[in-house]
Structures are given as C-alpha cells and as structure tokens.
Amino acid sequence: INGGFFNRNNQLPLGAIRVDGKWLSGPILNRGAIAWDNRGKIRIDRLSLEETLITATGQRFPLTQLNSAFVAAGCSRYTRDWGSNYHPLTERETGLVVQGDRVTEKLNNLLPQDSIEIPENGYLVICRKTDINLNIGETVNLDSVTLPRDFANYPQILGAGPLLLQNGRIVLDGNAEKFSPAFQNQQASRSAIAVSREGKILLVAIHNRVGGRGATLGELARILLLMAATDGLNLDGGSSTGITLGGYLLDRSAVTAAKVHNGIGIFLSPSP
C-alpha cells in the first residue's frame, strides 16, 4: 500500500521514514505514525522527535527537523542517511558543519544551486530565517529523544496522519497535527493502515461512493471501526491511493494512479 506524504515537485518526503533504525526522514508536526519491530509488535500514535544541540558552556539550540524536506523557520539537521550531499531548499540558508563533536565549518548564504557534502562522521545544521552563533572549533553534543519515548525502540517507522483510532476509539484531530481545514474537510480517495482486535494488519483503500465523491477522514475512521480495527492511521490519499498484490494494482486502473515516494510492503515467509 502507498505510504506517507511527499512533495510532488521535488519528490522529497514530508514525514517520518525510519528503516533499520536509521532516520531517512524525521517526523514533522507531531503527526500520526506507525512503528513496528522484527517480532511483529506494532505501535500507532502521534510522533515527534526533539533534538537539541548543546555546547560545552551549556548553551542549548533546538533543532526543528531531521533529514526533512519540510521547510519552516528554525534549524534542521541532515545526516548521511539523507544522502551524500545536501542541496538547499530555500534561499539564503546558513548553517554549520559538525564532524565528530566539533564545529568544523560555518555556512553562509546558501542557494538552491549549491551542493554541500554531508560528512560521514558528522552532520550539517541548516538554518532558515534564524541562526546559530557558534565558532569553528567549538564542542557540541546532541540530545535526541522521540515522543512518545518508546518509539525509539522500533527500527521501522512510517509517518503520515492524521491518527484515526486508538484502543478502539476515534481520536481524529487534524488541528493537533496541523493539517489545513481544506484537507480535513476534503472528500477523497483514502488509504489507511490499521490493526484489528485479533491483531491482524488491515491495509485499506477507499474510493468514490456510488454516484458521489470519496470519504472524509471522519468517515474513514468509522469504516475502520466497522472493520473491527482498534488502532488506525490515515496514509497519503487521492491519486496516491493504491494497493497491489503480487505485482498487480487491485483498487484502481493503473492509468489513474500517481507515482509515490514510499509505501509499506508485507512479505510472507516461505513455509519451513
């Protein structure tokens, strides 16, 4: 099934993607996410990641995003899990190169056409409409914590949202996850992933009702309840909505499906 949101212009992710313990893209805006481990344990909740750069003198600089294409005022961190190079997403970005635990370079007036190498033994700090006033040679440490904290124990995470169900109750709150009113009220094709009372994984795609348009988010939550789901998450929808089985697209004509950035695949192990 298709997965989380992304920018269709630059094809970069907008939300959490964690693979084998590595953050390819960090969570944004405390939005809903699904996490799982290699033993089949699944967790669905709203997720945020709080990172802070701490100097030897105790100065603390909050970092708003990790490996993210989400553009907002503040400072973000980019590691080699983003790629070997970083290309500025806005005009006149500033930042720092950190190698090991030291600032090794200051970056000024970065433009979208620039390409900055991300060090293998460190990271970049990129600032938009703000700055971190540190000098080359200063020592810094990084504090990083997920909220809820137990999400850090899951090697695989995919973010989307809004969160729809928890413990058999509708907990939909688009405002809490900073979705626009237009998005919240839209009738559209929908994708969702959920867990049933029996512990089954539900992959759900919903398209137009007979003679009308697709589901609202509230209708999607109620449909999941009718399917005996206890916990559920809305995934990217609209033209992204798609379920494949054995390489075949099941829920729509292939000519109506858009390319997506990421998805969730379930693979059955052969019988022993």
Coordinates of C-alpha atoms in Angstrom, one line a residue:
I1 CA 0.0 0.0 0.0
N2 CA 1.2 3.6 -0.6
G3 CA 2.7 5.3 2.4
G4 CA 3.3 8.8 3.7
F5 CA 3.2 12.3 2.2
F6 CA 5.8 13.8 -0.1
N7 CA 6.4 16.9 -2.2
R8 CA 5.4 16.2 -5.7
N9 CA 7.6 18.9 -7.1
N10 CA 11.0 17.7 -5.7
Q11 CA 9.9 14.1 -4.8
L12 CA 11.2 14.6 -1.2
P13 CA 9.5 13.0 1.8
L14 CA 7.3 15.0 4.2
G15 CA 7.2 12.9 7.4
A16 CA 8.8 10.1 9.3
I17 CA 10.7 7.3 7.5
R18 CA 12.9 5.1 9.7
V19 CA 14.4 2.0 8.2
D20 CA 16.5 -0.5 10.2
G21 CA 17.0 2.2 12.9
K22 CA 18.1 4.9 10.5
W23 CA 16.1 8.1 10.1
L24 CA 15.9 8.6 6.3
S25 CA 13.4 11.4 7.1
G26 CA 12.3 12.6 10.5
P27 CA 8.7 13.2 11.8
I28 CA 7.0 16.5 11.4
L29 CA 4.3 18.4 13.2
N30 CA 3.6 15.7 15.8
R31 CA 1.7 13.8 13.1
G32 CA 0.5 10.2 13.3
A33 CA 2.9 7.3 12.6
I34 CA 3.1 3.6 12.6
A35 CA 6.1 1.7 14.0
W36 CA 7.0 -2.0 14.1
D37 CA 9.8 -4.3 15.1
N38 CA 11.1 -7.6 13.8
R39 CA 9.0 -9.6 16.2
G40 CA 5.7 -8.2 14.8
K41 CA 5.0 -5.7 17.5
I42 CA 3.1 -2.6 16.1
R43 CA 2.7 0.8 17.6
I44 CA 0.4 3.6 16.2
D45 CA 0.4 7.1 17.7
R46 CA 1.3 10.7 17.1
L47 CA 5.1 11.1 16.9
S48 CA 7.6 13.9 17.3
L49 CA 11.4 14.0 17.6
E50 CA 13.1 16.6 19.8
E51 CA 16.7 17.3 19.1
T52 CA 18.9 19.8 20.9
L53 CA 22.5 21.0 20.1
I54 CA 24.3 21.6 23.4
T55 CA 27.6 23.5 23.7
A56 CA 30.4 22.9 26.3
T57 CA 29.2 26.0 28.1
G58 CA 25.6 24.8 28.4
Q59 CA 24.0 26.7 25.5
R60 CA 21.1 24.9 24.0
F61 CA 19.9 25.2 20.4
P62 CA 16.7 23.4 19.5
L63 CA 16.7 21.6 16.1
T64 CA 13.3 21.5 14.5
Q65 CA 13.7 18.8 11.9
L66 CA 15.9 15.8 11.0
N67 CA 16.6 14.8 7.4
S68 CA 13.4 16.6 6.3
A69 CA 12.1 18.4 3.2
F70 CA 9.5 20.2 5.4
V71 CA 10.5 23.9 5.2
A72 CA 9.9 26.1 8.3
A73 CA 11.8 28.7 10.3
G74 CA 14.4 27.2 12.5
C75 CA 17.4 24.9 12.3
S76 CA 17.4 21.3 10.9
R77 CA 19.9 18.5 11.0
Y78 CA 21.0 16.5 8.0
T79 CA 23.0 13.2 8.1
R80 CA 24.4 10.8 5.5
D81 CA 21.1 9.0 5.8
W82 CA 19.6 11.9 3.8
G83 CA 22.3 11.5 1.1
S84 CA 25.9 12.3 0.4
N85 CA 25.1 15.9 -0.3
Y86 CA 22.6 18.5 0.8
H87 CA 21.0 20.9 -1.7
P88 CA 19.4 24.0 0.0
L89 CA 15.6 24.0 -0.1
T90 CA 15.2 27.8 0.2
E91 CA 17.2 30.9 -0.5
R92 CA 20.0 32.3 1.8
E93 CA 20.2 29.4 4.2
T94 CA 23.0 29.3 6.8
G95 CA 24.5 26.6 8.9
L96 CA 27.3 24.6 10.4
V97 CA 29.3 21.5 9.5
V98 CA 29.8 19.3 12.6
Q99 CA 32.4 16.5 12.5
G100 CA 32.7 14.2 15.5
D101 CA 31.7 16.6 18.2
R102 CA 33.2 19.8 16.8
V103 CA 32.1 22.6 14.5
T104 CA 34.5 22.5 11.5
E105 CA 32.9 25.0 9.1
K106 CA 30.3 27.8 9.0
L107 CA 28.0 28.0 6.0
N108 CA 26.5 31.3 4.8
N109 CA 24.1 32.5 2.1
L110 CA 23.5 29.1 0.7
L111 CA 21.4 28.9 -2.5
P112 CA 19.4 26.1 -4.1
Q113 CA 22.0 25.5 -6.7
D114 CA 24.7 24.9 -4.1
S115 CA 25.7 21.4 -3.1
I116 CA 27.2 20.8 0.4
E117 CA 28.8 17.5 1.3
I118 CA 27.5 15.8 4.4
P119 CA 30.4 14.4 6.5
E120 CA 30.4 10.7 7.1
N121 CA 31.4 11.2 10.8
G122 CA 29.0 14.1 11.5
Y123 CA 26.2 16.1 10.1
L124 CA 25.0 19.5 8.8
V125 CA 22.9 22.0 10.8
I126 CA 20.9 24.1 8.3
C127 CA 19.1 27.2 9.5
R128 CA 16.3 29.1 7.8
K129 CA 15.2 32.6 9.0
T130 CA 17.3 32.1 12.1
D131 CA 21.0 31.4 13.0
I132 CA 23.2 29.5 15.5
N133 CA 26.1 31.7 16.6
L134 CA 28.9 29.2 17.2
N135 CA 32.5 29.4 16.2
I136 CA 34.7 26.9 14.4
G137 CA 36.4 24.5 16.9
E138 CA 33.6 24.7 19.5
T139 CA 32.5 21.4 21.0
V140 CA 28.9 20.4 20.7
N141 CA 26.8 17.4 21.9
L142 CA 23.5 16.2 20.5
D143 CA 20.5 15.3 22.6
S144 CA 17.8 13.4 20.7
V145 CA 14.5 11.9 22.0
T146 CA 11.3 10.6 20.5
L147 CA 7.9 11.5 22.0
P148 CA 6.4 9.0 22.9
R149 CA 9.8 7.7 24.1
D150 CA 9.2 4.1 23.3
F151 CA 9.1 4.8 19.6
A152 CA 12.9 4.9 19.8
N153 CA 12.8 1.1 20.3
Y154 CA 11.2 0.5 16.9
P155 CA 13.6 0.1 13.9
Q156 CA 10.8 0.7 11.3
I157 CA 8.6 3.8 11.3
L158 CA 6.4 5.5 8.7
G159 CA 4.7 8.8 9.3
A160 CA 1.5 10.1 7.7
G161 CA -1.6 11.2 9.5
P162 CA -4.0 12.1 10.9
L163 CA -4.2 9.4 13.6
L164 CA -7.6 7.9 13.3
L165 CA -8.1 5.3 16.0
Q166 CA -6.6 4.3 19.3
N167 CA -7.7 1.5 21.6
G168 CA -11.0 1.2 19.7
R169 CA -11.9 4.9 19.9
I170 CA -11.9 7.6 17.2
V171 CA -9.2 10.1 18.2
L172 CA -9.1 12.1 14.9
D173 CA -7.8 15.7 15.5
G174 CA -6.5 17.3 12.3
N175 CA -5.8 20.6 14.1
A176 CA -3.5 18.9 16.6
E177 CA -1.4 17.6 13.6
K178 CA -1.6 20.9 11.8
F179 CA -3.5 19.7 8.8
S180 CA -5.3 22.5 6.9
P181 CA -9.1 22.9 7.2
A182 CA -9.4 22.1 3.4
F183 CA -7.5 18.9 3.8
Q184 CA -9.6 17.9 6.9
N185 CA -12.9 18.5 5.1
Q186 CA -12.0 17.0 1.8
Q187 CA -13.9 14.1 0.3
A188 CA -11.3 11.9 -1.5
S189 CA -9.9 8.5 -2.1
R190 CA -8.2 7.3 1.1
S191 CA -5.6 4.9 2.2
A192 CA -5.2 3.6 5.7
I193 CA -3.3 1.0 7.8
A194 CA -4.8 -0.4 10.9
V195 CA -4.7 -3.2 13.4
S196 CA -7.7 -5.3 14.3
R197 CA -8.8 -6.7 17.7
E198 CA -7.3 -10.1 16.7
G199 CA -4.0 -8.4 15.9
K200 CA -4.4 -8.6 12.1
I201 CA -2.9 -5.9 9.9
L202 CA -5.5 -4.1 7.7
L203 CA -4.5 -2.4 4.5
V204 CA -7.4 -0.3 3.4
A205 CA -8.1 1.7 0.2
I206 CA -11.4 3.6 -0.3
H207 CA -12.5 5.3 -3.4
N208 CA -15.7 7.1 -4.5
R209 CA -19.1 6.1 -3.1
V210 CA -21.7 5.2 -5.7
G211 CA -22.7 8.4 -7.6
G212 CA -20.5 10.6 -5.4
R213 CA -17.1 11.5 -4.1
G214 CA -14.7 9.7 -1.7
A215 CA -14.6 9.5 2.1
T216 CA -13.9 12.3 4.6
L217 CA -11.4 11.5 7.3
G218 CA -14.2 11.0 9.8
E219 CA -15.9 8.5 7.5
L220 CA -12.7 6.7 7.1
A221 CA -12.3 6.4 10.9
R222 CA -15.8 5.0 11.2
I223 CA -15.2 2.5 8.3
L224 CA -12.2 1.2 10.2
L225 CA -14.3 0.7 13.3
L226 CA -16.8 -1.3 11.3
M227 CA -13.8 -3.5 10.2
A228 CA -13.1 -4.2 13.9
A229 CA -9.9 -2.1 13.9
T230 CA -8.6 -0.8 17.2
D231 CA -5.8 1.4 16.1
G232 CA -5.6 3.1 12.7
L233 CA -3.6 5.7 10.7
N234 CA -4.6 7.7 7.6
L235 CA -2.0 7.4 4.8
D236 CA -1.5 9.7 1.8
G237 CA -4.6 9.6 -0.3
G238 CA -6.1 11.0 -3.6
S239 CA -4.2 9.8 -6.6
S240 CA -1.6 8.2 -4.3
T241 CA -4.1 5.7 -3.0
G242 CA -3.2 2.2 -4.2
I243 CA -2.9 -1.4 -3.1
T244 CA -1.0 -4.0 -5.0
L245 CA -1.0 -7.8 -4.6
G246 CA 1.6 -9.9 -6.3
G247 CA 2.6 -7.0 -8.5
Y248 CA -1.0 -6.2 -9.6
L249 CA -2.8 -2.9 -8.7
L250 CA -6.1 -4.0 -7.2
D251 CA -8.1 -1.0 -6.4
R252 CA -7.9 1.2 -9.5
S253 CA -6.9 1.4 -13.1
A254 CA -3.1 1.9 -13.4
V255 CA -3.6 4.9 -15.7
T256 CA -5.3 6.8 -12.8
A257 CA -2.5 6.1 -10.2
A258 CA 0.2 8.5 -9.5
K259 CA 3.8 7.7 -8.7
V260 CA 4.5 7.7 -4.9
H261 CA 7.6 8.3 -2.9
N262 CA 7.2 5.4 -0.3
G263 CA 5.0 2.6 0.7
I264 CA 4.5 -0.3 3.1
G265 CA 5.1 -3.9 1.8
I266 CA 4.1 -7.1 3.6
F267 CA 6.0 -10.2 2.5
L268 CA 5.1 -13.7 3.6
S269 CA 8.0 -16.0 4.6
P270 CA 8.0 -19.4 2.8
S271 CA 6.8 -22.3 4.9
P272 CA 9.6 -24.3 6.6

